[in-house]
CSV table of N, CA and C in Angstrom, one decimal:
chain,number,residue,atom,x,y,z
A,1,UNK,N,24.5,3.1,9.3
A,1,UNK,CA,25.8,4.0,9.1
A,1,UNK,C,25.2,4.3,7.5
A,2,UNK,N,25.6,6.2,7.6
A,2,UNK,CA,25.0,6.6,6.2
A,2,UNK,C,26.4,7.7,5.9
A,3,UNK,N,27.4,7.2,4.9
A,3,UNK,CA,28.4,8.0,4.7
A,3,UNK,C,28.0,9.5,3.7
A,4,UNK,N,28.7,10.3,4.2
A,4,UNK,CA,28.6,11.3,3.5
A,4,UNK,C,29.8,12.6,3.0
A,5,UNK,N,29.8,13.0,2.0
A,5,UNK,CA,31.3,14.3,1.8
A,5,UNK,C,30.3,15.6,1.5
A,6,UNK,N,31.0,16.4,1.9
A,6,UNK,CA,30.1,18.1,1.8
A,6,UNK,C,30.9,18.3,0.2
A,7,UNK,N,30.9,19.5,-0.6
A,7,UNK,CA,31.7,19.7,-1.7
A,7,UNK,C,32.7,19.6,-2.2
A,8,UNK,N,33.4,20.2,-0.6
A,8,UNK,CA,34.6,20.5,-0.3
A,8,UNK,C,35.6,19.0,-0.2
A,9,UNK,N,34.9,18.5,0.6
A,9,UNK,CA,35.5,16.8,0.6
A,9,UNK,C,35.6,16.0,-0.4
A,10,UNK,N,34.4,15.9,-1.5
A,10,UNK,CA,34.3,15.4,-2.8
A,10,UNK,C,35.3,16.1,-3.9
A,11,UNK,N,36.0,17.1,-3.8
A,11,UNK,CA,36.6,17.8,-5.0
A,11,UNK,C,38.1,17.4,-4.1
A,12,UNK,N,38.5,17.3,-2.6
A,12,UNK,CA,40.0,16.5,-2.2
A,12,UNK,C,39.7,15.2,-2.1
A,13,UNK,N,38.8,14.4,-2.5
A,13,UNK,CA,38.5,13.4,-2.3
A,13,UNK,C,39.5,12.3,-0.7
A,14,UNK,N,38.7,13.5,0.1
A,14,UNK,CA,38.7,12.8,1.8
A,14,UNK,C,37.7,13.3,2.5
A,15,UNK,N,37.9,13.0,4.1
A,15,UNK,CA,37.1,13.9,4.6
A,15,UNK,C,35.8,13.1,4.8
A,16,UNK,N,35.4,11.8,4.8
A,16,UNK,CA,34.3,11.2,5.1
A,16,UNK,C,33.5,11.3,6.0
A,17,UNK,N,32.5,11.5,6.2
A,17,UNK,CA,31.8,11.4,7.6
A,17,UNK,C,31.1,10.2,7.6
A,18,UNK,N,30.5,9.9,9.0
A,18,UNK,CA,29.3,9.1,9.1
A,18,UNK,C,28.2,9.7,9.7
A,19,UNK,N,27.3,8.9,10.1
A,19,UNK,CA,26.1,9.6,10.8
A,19,UNK,C,25.4,8.2,11.2
A,20,UNK,N,25.4,7.7,12.2
A,20,UNK,CA,25.4,6.5,12.5
A,20,UNK,C,23.5,6.7,13.7
A,21,UNK,N,22.6,5.8,12.9
A,21,UNK,CA,21.2,6.2,13.7
A,21,UNK,C,21.4,5.2,15.3
A,22,UNK,N,20.4,5.7,16.1
A,22,UNK,CA,20.7,5.2,17.4
A,22,UNK,C,19.1,4.5,17.8
A,23,UNK,N,18.3,4.5,16.5
A,23,UNK,CA,17.4,3.3,16.9
A,23,UNK,C,17.4,2.3,17.5
A,24,UNK,N,16.3,1.6,18.2
A,24,UNK,CA,16.2,0.5,18.7
A,24,UNK,C,15.6,-0.7,17.4
A,25,UNK,N,15.7,-1.9,17.3
A,25,UNK,CA,15.0,-2.4,16.7
A,25,UNK,C,13.6,-2.5,16.7
A,26,UNK,N,13.0,-2.0,17.8
A,26,UNK,CA,11.3,-2.4,17.9
A,26,UNK,C,10.5,-0.8,17.3
A,27,UNK,N,11.5,-0.1,17.2
A,27,UNK,CA,11.7,1.2,16.8
A,27,UNK,C,11.1,1.6,15.2
A,28,UNK,N,11.9,0.3,14.5
A,28,UNK,CA,11.6,0.4,13.0
A,28,UNK,C,10.6,0.3,13.1
A,29,UNK,N,9.3,-0.6,13.5
A,29,UNK,CA,7.9,-1.0,13.2
A,29,UNK,C,6.8,0.0,14.3
A,30,UNK,N,7.7,1.2,14.4
A,30,UNK,CA,6.7,1.9,15.4
A,30,UNK,C,6.5,1.9,16.7
A,31,UNK,N,7.2,0.6,17.7
A,31,UNK,CA,6.8,0.6,18.6
A,31,UNK,C,8.0,1.0,19.7
A,32,UNK,N,7.3,1.1,20.6
A,32,UNK,CA,8.5,1.8,21.8
A,32,UNK,C,8.3,0.9,23.4
A,33,UNK,N,9.3,0.5,23.3
A,33,UNK,CA,9.2,-0.3,24.9
A,33,UNK,C,9.8,0.2,25.9
A,34,UNK,N,11.0,1.1,25.6
A,34,UNK,CA,11.7,1.7,26.6
A,34,UNK,C,10.7,2.7,27.6
A,35,UNK,N,11.5,3.3,28.6
A,35,UNK,CA,10.7,4.1,29.9
A,35,UNK,C,11.8,4.9,29.8
A,36,UNK,N,11.2,6.5,29.7
A,36,UNK,CA,12.3,7.6,30.2
A,36,UNK,C,12.4,7.6,31.8
A,37,UNK,N,13.8,7.6,31.8
A,37,UNK,CA,14.4,7.9,33.2
A,37,UNK,C,14.9,9.0,33.3
A,38,UNK,N,14.8,9.6,34.9
A,38,UNK,CA,14.9,10.6,35.3
A,38,UNK,C,15.6,10.4,36.5
A,39,UNK,N,16.8,11.5,37.0
A,39,UNK,CA,17.1,11.4,38.5
A,39,UNK,C,16.3,11.4,39.7
A,40,UNK,N,15.2,12.4,39.2
A,40,UNK,CA,13.6,12.4,40.2
A,40,UNK,C,13.0,11.0,40.4
A,41,UNK,N,12.8,10.3,39.7
A,41,UNK,CA,12.2,8.9,39.8
A,41,UNK,C,13.4,7.6,39.4
A,42,UNK,N,14.3,7.8,39.4
A,42,UNK,CA,15.2,6.5,39.2
A,42,UNK,C,16.3,6.1,40.3
A,43,UNK,N,16.4,7.1,41.4
A,43,UNK,CA,17.1,7.1,42.6
A,43,UNK,C,16.5,7.2,43.6
A,44,UNK,N,16.6,6.5,44.8
A,44,UNK,CA,16.2,6.2,46.0
A,44,UNK,C,16.4,8.0,46.9
A,45,UNK,N,15.5,8.3,47.7
A,45,UNK,CA,16.0,9.3,48.4
A,45,UNK,C,17.2,9.8,49.4
A,46,UNK,N,17.8,8.4,49.6
A,46,UNK,CA,19.1,8.7,50.2
A,46,UNK,C,20.3,9.1,49.1
A,47,UNK,N,20.2,8.3,47.6
A,47,UNK,CA,20.9,9.2,47.2
A,47,UNK,C,20.4,10.7,46.5
A,48,UNK,N,19.3,10.9,46.5
A,48,UNK,CA,19.2,12.1,45.8
A,48,UNK,C,19.3,13.7,46.8
A,49,UNK,N,19.9,13.1,48.4
A,49,UNK,CA,20.1,14.1,48.9
A,49,UNK,C,21.4,14.7,48.9
């Protein structure tokens, strides 16, 4: 989590925001084991109709 303030927030002393990264642990090392999912290939024909 990376907190940050813009210049107005710093002057007022409030308004902190946070950015949370959504990387998986293996992505820290340049590996990717997840697969891209899509409606076309993830569901049977009976559901896609």
